[in-house]
Amino acid sequence: MNAPHVMIRASAGSGKTYALTNRYVALLAAGAAPERIVALTFTRKAAGEFFDEILAKLAGAATDPARAARLAGEVARPGMGPADFLRLLRAVIEAMPRLRLGTLDGFFGRIARAFPLELGLAGEFEILQEHAARVERRRVLQRMFNRAPGRGGLEPEQREFIEAFKRATFGTEEKRLAARLDAFLDEHQERFQGAPEGERWGNPRRIWPDGCPWLEPVAGRVPAALADLRRGLAARELTSGQRTRWEVFLAACEAWVPGSPVPEAMEYLLRNVLAVWPEVRRGVAEVTVERRKVALGPAECAALTVIVTWMVGGEITRRLESTRGIHAVLAAYEQVYEETVRRRGRLTFADVQRLLLPEESGVALAQSEGAGPDRLSIDYRLDARFDHWLLDEFQDTSFGQWRVLENLIDEVVQDPAGGRSFFCVGDVKQAIFTWREGDPRLFGEILEKYNAVAPGTVVEQHLVTSYRSGPDVIGMVNAVFGRADVIAAMFPGAASAAWNREWRAHHSAQPALAGEAAWLHAADDEREARVLELLRRIRPLERGLSCAVLVPTNAQATEYAEYLRRVGGVPALAESDLRVGCDNPLGAAVLALIQSAAHPGDTLARGHLLMTPLGAVFARAGLNSPDAVSERILRQIHHDGFEETVASWVQQLEGSLAPEDHFSRERGRQLVEAAALFDATGSRDAAEFVAFIERHAVRGAEVAGVVRVMTIHKSKGLGFDVVLLPELEGQRLDQRREGLAVQRTAGREVEWVLDLPPKLFMEQDAVLRNHVQEAEAEGCYEALALLYVALTRAKRAMYVLTRAPRGSSSRNYPRLLAETLGTDPWQSGDRAWYEHLPVVAAGANRPETTAAEEPVTAPRAPRLPARRPSESPASAVPAEALVSLEAGGLRAADFGTAVHALLAAAGRSGAAGDAGGDAGAWPAEAVAEASACFGAPDLAEVWQRPERGEVWVERPFEIVLDGAWISGVFDRVVVNRGPDGAVERVAVYDFKTDKVQEEEALAAAMRRHAAQLQLYRRAAAVLTGMAAHAVQAGIVFTAIRRVVRVP
């Protein structure tokens, strides 16, 4: 086959999914095997829709000759008929387990799972979801702040961490340090992972290679300069107001320290001096004070130069220090996190992506260092497996994601035979996720790269015909964004140049579709009422029309939905993230209950609890003390799990609800579902459950027959008959995002990181000023893209509501609309466009559900209690067994861990005489005991490897036995197979480091561990297909070098 490489810039509503699915079908029709095509997007929902559409196209063409002929023409295979498409449909269905239609994150995870050793991983790993990642973070912080036993003070590294945190936060006092650290890591951790080297953080030599004039060391000259300026001003003729200004300024300078807020009186004169800074530096200047000029001579200018240089330089220096403090905090945290989380195979999606980055990117994880040749071998093997690449929503692809795929796609594009292909589709005008590292510049850079050597290698196509929106909506879109002159004048520089370069006039594929587009003026306090008025006039739901209200934030979505329901009686649903455990009294009561159980001393939670109907329940049950309530709830959680526990208490509370309180009942149901999700983690930690619920969010469901209220970001990819945009106000569009300044090279490598000083100081430095201008241009482009997304959601009618423009110079949405549409209200189309659509009875547009169509609820699978073999009652360990083995020796648990690790390392290598290649890393007594076990004649059978068969070493397993979910790890299992491959003999060995020199101690240890070995025997029997009685089980006591059989 010879499919061209194609890059499609698909404007809103122009058929992006249609183009993608047609490309996929065209590849199948040309002979491509389904499993050799990779199609990737960003969400599971989008991937599912993509797959469904492929199946629908093939199935339709397989059953309808007319549809087959149409599809055959679209994929340039005019000779294909229903039988051919049926063959393709069968091929896709048969290949479903091997298809690569999914998300980028999912694809990267599958690569890592396929090549763990090549990536430097020890073996299997787990992808952490948000809650699990939060739990690991909390454990890392606890580990960092745990004090050594018997020591009252902080360790040196703990003091260093706290000092670094003070530097990073300007020494701000914080009562809730844990919460502050959590927010701190949320804000900065991702930037650290992209540039972990300390030399890039707050390093003046990297920021100002040619030096920074503000960093001249003048602090020691400031007192003299203040005195000189005071003497010079005393000789000047000043008005009383001017003299007061100078006196206040000088007094403020004496009290001010870099890093503290600048008082208004100080800022006033500082700003005016900086306005004539070049003249001040030259020695003669006129400074405006109280609307009059004050002439300053060489002496006053010299003093002012010292003072202002100290102020600006001091503030910059303080920010350099805080940036280095931020890095120190993050580096300390990451070191512990690396050792305790990642090295145990618990990774986030971001970790997986960094593992897959080419070595030269310089941001690989620690455990992948030195894996360069292995990393390249992964690319070779993947390249041999896949021939065709389809990438969706390419404007949201990050540079890091592209770097993972770049080698593979390079090979496809350079294929001399022309039998492989690359296809990507997206729209840089809809690049509204740059805050999530989306990089719309990749579109142009990749096109230029591939076409530089051979022009026309990648064919660029523009789709500008909207199959979604009618002519009036498209007319308004063209009127706003087609004014390149206005956009360039309002936003001079890179943002407007990039936008105007991408813009092309749009067209509607439905010129006869009646509708309306309007920009209406409404004061802030009138806007909700105007939205309700429009809905009552158009009556979209009664006419069977879909309708959405789009706003910038989730909070606004909730407010509008509540207003429409409460005041207008309009069925409206906020499709925002719902905190189902926190936004209602019932959920708050249940959380107070679990919090009281976790922390009986929490008087606030208990006070809350006693004010709910549960207070009376506890009184009747005689649970009058916090400890009694805690014991009751914790026992219930341990026995039943959180789902059943929460359900039982929700049921108790529902009896106190008003009959019409459907909202609280729905929240109760959602809270129980959230508890079931938490149960899936296997945890029974009540405090962890509270933290989980406090963060748990449920996305509002898509429901027909309601007005959908959502953020503009969430509306991307959706279309509605009627759209209302009532909150396009806000701040100026050309604003940089808050946070650390990160300067990057053209290759996206981080040059430097800095916590920027306030605007007044930052604007005085050319390097910082240029960085901010670039960041403002990026913010402006994203703001224009957000407006474009908002204006292209409507099919028939769109209504934008803002304040009436009043000659404002602010670079915001209302001014852009005024500059492009005029200052008066603007309208296009038929104001009565909806009147020809019949109004039906409320709810008549919703399909009825007959008895035969009622949803079928599958019986719930029972939730099994989780157990570990070592939790058998007989395996309890006496307290004295946990103390030191000998004076000055290891703790028993640590000693056992070391011996197990050494035995496992040698067991994997097969070198039975070697106690692990890294024995030097373990305590000498553990190495000695492990080595003695390898040389013991009585243990020879344990180390013998079968001629045919395999040995399992430290192999984890999950199995259900006797109604319980058993999780365990085999220390060593020897499986012997016959000539035909069938299992003939199985022996399970478990290593124990108990001190059992006496026969009585040995007998006690056998009683303690026998139940665990019986479970291991049964698990091994199930996993190997042997009868349980035929599986041998033995406990290897390492202290006496002896294996004891378990009957």
Short mmCIF file of N, CA and C in Angstrom, two decimals, residues 656-723:
data_model
loop_
_atom_site.label_atom_id
_atom_site.label_comp_id
_atom_site.label_asym_id
_atom_site.label_seq_id
_atom_site.Cartn_x
_atom_site.Cartn_y
_atom_site.Cartn_z
N SER A 656 -34.31 10.48 58.49
CA SER A 656 -34.54 11.84 58.99
C SER A 656 -34.72 12.85 57.87
N LEU A 657 -34.61 12.41 56.62
CA LEU A 657 -34.72 13.35 55.51
C LEU A 657 -36.17 13.62 55.16
N ALA A 658 -36.42 14.80 54.61
CA ALA A 658 -37.76 15.12 54.12
C ALA A 658 -38.07 14.25 52.91
N PRO A 659 -39.34 13.91 52.70
CA PRO A 659 -39.69 13.02 51.56
C PRO A 659 -39.22 13.56 50.22
N GLU A 660 -39.22 14.90 50.07
CA GLU A 660 -38.85 15.48 48.77
C GLU A 660 -37.35 15.76 48.64
N ASP A 661 -36.57 15.37 49.64
CA ASP A 661 -35.13 15.65 49.60
C ASP A 661 -34.41 14.59 48.76
N HIS A 662 -34.65 14.63 47.45
CA HIS A 662 -34.03 13.65 46.55
C HIS A 662 -32.53 13.92 46.41
N PHE A 663 -32.14 15.17 46.57
CA PHE A 663 -30.74 15.53 46.42
C PHE A 663 -29.88 14.79 47.45
N SER A 664 -30.29 14.84 48.71
CA SER A 664 -29.50 14.19 49.76
C SER A 664 -29.49 12.67 49.57
N ARG A 665 -30.62 12.11 49.11
CA ARG A 665 -30.64 10.66 48.88
C ARG A 665 -29.68 10.27 47.75
N GLU A 666 -29.65 11.11 46.71
CA GLU A 666 -28.71 10.84 45.61
C GLU A 666 -27.27 10.94 46.09
N ARG A 667 -27.00 11.94 46.92
CA ARG A 667 -25.65 12.07 47.46
C ARG A 667 -25.29 10.87 48.34
N GLY A 668 -26.25 10.36 49.08
CA GLY A 668 -25.98 9.17 49.88
C GLY A 668 -25.60 7.99 49.02
N ARG A 669 -26.34 7.81 47.92
CA ARG A 669 -26.02 6.71 46.99
C ARG A 669 -24.62 6.89 46.41
N GLN A 670 -24.29 8.13 46.03
CA GLN A 670 -22.97 8.38 45.44
C GLN A 670 -21.86 8.18 46.48
N LEU A 671 -22.16 8.49 47.74
CA LEU A 671 -21.17 8.28 48.80
C LEU A 671 -20.90 6.79 48.99
N VAL A 672 -21.92 5.99 48.92
CA VAL A 672 -21.75 4.53 49.04
C VAL A 672 -20.92 4.01 47.87
N GLU A 673 -21.16 4.54 46.66
CA GLU A 673 -20.37 4.12 45.50
C GLU A 673 -18.90 4.51 45.67
N ALA A 674 -18.67 5.68 46.24
CA ALA A 674 -17.29 6.11 46.49
C ALA A 674 -16.63 5.19 47.50
N ALA A 675 -17.38 4.76 48.51
CA ALA A 675 -16.83 3.84 49.50
C ALA A 675 -16.47 2.50 48.87
N ALA A 676 -17.26 2.08 47.90
CA ALA A 676 -16.94 0.83 47.20
C ALA A 676 -15.63 0.97 46.42
N LEU A 677 -15.41 2.14 45.82
CA LEU A 677 -14.15 2.38 45.13
C LEU A 677 -12.98 2.31 46.09
N PHE A 678 -13.17 2.87 47.28
CA PHE A 678 -12.08 2.82 48.26
C PHE A 678 -11.83 1.40 48.72
N ASP A 679 -12.89 0.62 48.89
CA ASP A 679 -12.70 -0.77 49.29
C ASP A 679 -11.83 -1.53 48.30
N ALA A 680 -11.90 -1.13 47.03
CA ALA A 680 -11.10 -1.82 46.01
C ALA A 680 -9.61 -1.65 46.24
N THR A 681 -9.21 -0.65 47.03
CA THR A 681 -7.78 -0.48 47.35
C THR A 681 -7.30 -1.48 48.37
N GLY A 682 -8.24 -2.13 49.07
CA GLY A 682 -7.87 -3.10 50.10
C GLY A 682 -7.58 -2.49 51.45
N SER A 683 -7.67 -1.17 51.57
CA SER A 683 -7.34 -0.51 52.83
C SER A 683 -8.54 -0.53 53.77
N ARG A 684 -8.23 -0.60 55.06
CA ARG A 684 -9.25 -0.46 56.10
C ARG A 684 -8.90 0.71 57.01
N ASP A 685 -8.12 1.63 56.53
CA ASP A 685 -7.66 2.79 57.31
C ASP A 685 -8.72 3.88 57.26
N ALA A 686 -9.32 4.18 58.41
CA ALA A 686 -10.41 5.14 58.46
C ALA A 686 -9.94 6.55 58.10
N ALA A 687 -8.78 6.96 58.60
CA ALA A 687 -8.27 8.30 58.28
C ALA A 687 -7.97 8.42 56.80
N GLU A 688 -7.46 7.36 56.21
CA GLU A 688 -7.19 7.37 54.77
C GLU A 688 -8.49 7.48 53.97
N PHE A 689 -9.54 6.83 54.48
CA PHE A 689 -10.84 6.92 53.81
C PHE A 689 -11.36 8.35 53.84
N VAL A 690 -11.23 9.04 54.97
CA VAL A 690 -11.69 10.42 55.06
C VAL A 690 -10.96 11.29 54.05
N ALA A 691 -9.63 11.12 53.97
CA ALA A 691 -8.85 11.89 53.00
C ALA A 691 -9.28 11.58 51.57
N PHE A 692 -9.59 10.32 51.29
CA PHE A 692 -10.06 9.91 49.96
C PHE A 692 -11.37 10.59 49.61
N ILE A 693 -12.33 10.57 50.52
CA ILE A 693 -13.64 11.15 50.24
C ILE A 693 -13.55 12.67 50.09
N GLU A 694 -12.69 13.31 50.89
CA GLU A 694 -12.56 14.76 50.79
C GLU A 694 -12.06 15.19 49.42
N ARG A 695 -11.32 14.33 48.73
CA ARG A 695 -10.82 14.65 47.40
C ARG A 695 -11.65 14.01 46.28
N HIS A 696 -12.46 13.04 46.62
CA HIS A 696 -13.20 12.29 45.60
C HIS A 696 -14.23 13.19 44.91
N ALA A 697 -14.19 13.17 43.59
CA ALA A 697 -15.12 13.98 42.81
C ALA A 697 -15.83 13.10 41.79
N VAL A 698 -17.10 13.39 41.57
CA VAL A 698 -17.91 12.69 40.58
C VAL A 698 -18.28 13.68 39.50
N ARG A 699 -18.04 13.32 38.27
CA ARG A 699 -18.42 14.19 37.16
C ARG A 699 -19.93 14.08 36.94
N GLY A 700 -20.59 15.23 36.84
CA GLY A 700 -22.03 15.24 36.59
C GLY A 700 -22.36 14.45 35.33
N ALA A 701 -23.34 13.59 35.42
CA ALA A 701 -23.66 12.71 34.30
C ALA A 701 -24.30 13.48 33.14
N GLU A 702 -24.10 12.95 31.92
CA GLU A 702 -24.75 13.52 30.76
C GLU A 702 -26.20 13.00 30.73
N VAL A 703 -27.14 13.91 30.89
CA VAL A 703 -28.54 13.53 30.98
C VAL A 703 -29.33 14.27 29.91
N ALA A 704 -30.16 13.55 29.19
CA ALA A 704 -31.00 14.18 28.17
C ALA A 704 -32.16 14.91 28.85
N GLY A 705 -32.67 15.91 28.15
CA GLY A 705 -33.84 16.60 28.66
C GLY A 705 -33.56 17.58 29.76
N VAL A 706 -32.30 18.06 29.90
CA VAL A 706 -31.96 19.08 30.89
C VAL A 706 -31.08 20.13 30.23
N VAL A 707 -31.04 21.30 30.84
CA VAL A 707 -30.08 22.32 30.44
C VAL A 707 -28.75 21.95 31.08
N ARG A 708 -27.75 21.74 30.26
CA ARG A 708 -26.44 21.32 30.76
C ARG A 708 -25.59 22.56 31.01
N VAL A 709 -25.09 22.68 32.24
CA VAL A 709 -24.27 23.82 32.63
C VAL A 709 -22.87 23.29 32.91
N MET A 710 -21.88 23.84 32.22
CA MET A 710 -20.52 23.30 32.35
C MET A 710 -19.50 24.38 32.02
N THR A 711 -18.24 24.06 32.27
CA THR A 711 -17.18 24.99 31.91
C THR A 711 -16.90 24.89 30.41
N ILE A 712 -16.31 25.95 29.88
CA ILE A 712 -15.95 25.96 28.46
C ILE A 712 -14.96 24.84 28.17
N HIS A 713 -14.03 24.61 29.07
CA HIS A 713 -13.05 23.54 28.85
C HIS A 713 -13.75 22.19 28.70
N LYS A 714 -14.76 21.92 29.52
CA LYS A 714 -15.44 20.63 29.45
C LYS A 714 -16.31 20.51 28.20
N SER A 715 -16.67 21.63 27.61
CA SER A 715 -17.54 21.58 26.43
C SER A 715 -16.79 21.25 25.16
N LYS A 716 -15.47 21.26 25.20
CA LYS A 716 -14.68 21.02 23.99
C LYS A 716 -15.04 19.66 23.41
N GLY A 717 -15.31 19.64 22.11
CA GLY A 717 -15.70 18.42 21.43
C GLY A 717 -17.19 18.18 21.41
N LEU A 718 -17.97 18.99 22.13
CA LEU A 718 -19.42 18.81 22.19
C LEU A 718 -20.12 19.85 21.33
N GLY A 719 -21.38 19.58 21.01
CA GLY A 719 -22.20 20.52 20.26
C GLY A 719 -23.61 20.54 20.82
N PHE A 720 -24.26 21.72 20.79
CA PHE A 720 -25.61 21.88 21.34
C PHE A 720 -26.41 22.77 20.40
N ASP A 721 -27.71 22.52 20.33
CA ASP A 721 -28.57 23.36 19.48
C ASP A 721 -28.52 24.81 19.94
N VAL A 722 -28.59 25.03 21.24
CA VAL A 722 -28.61 26.38 21.81
C VAL A 722 -27.50 26.49 22.85
N VAL A 723 -26.71 27.57 22.75
CA VAL A 723 -25.62 27.81 23.70
C VAL A 723 -25.73 29.22 24.24
#
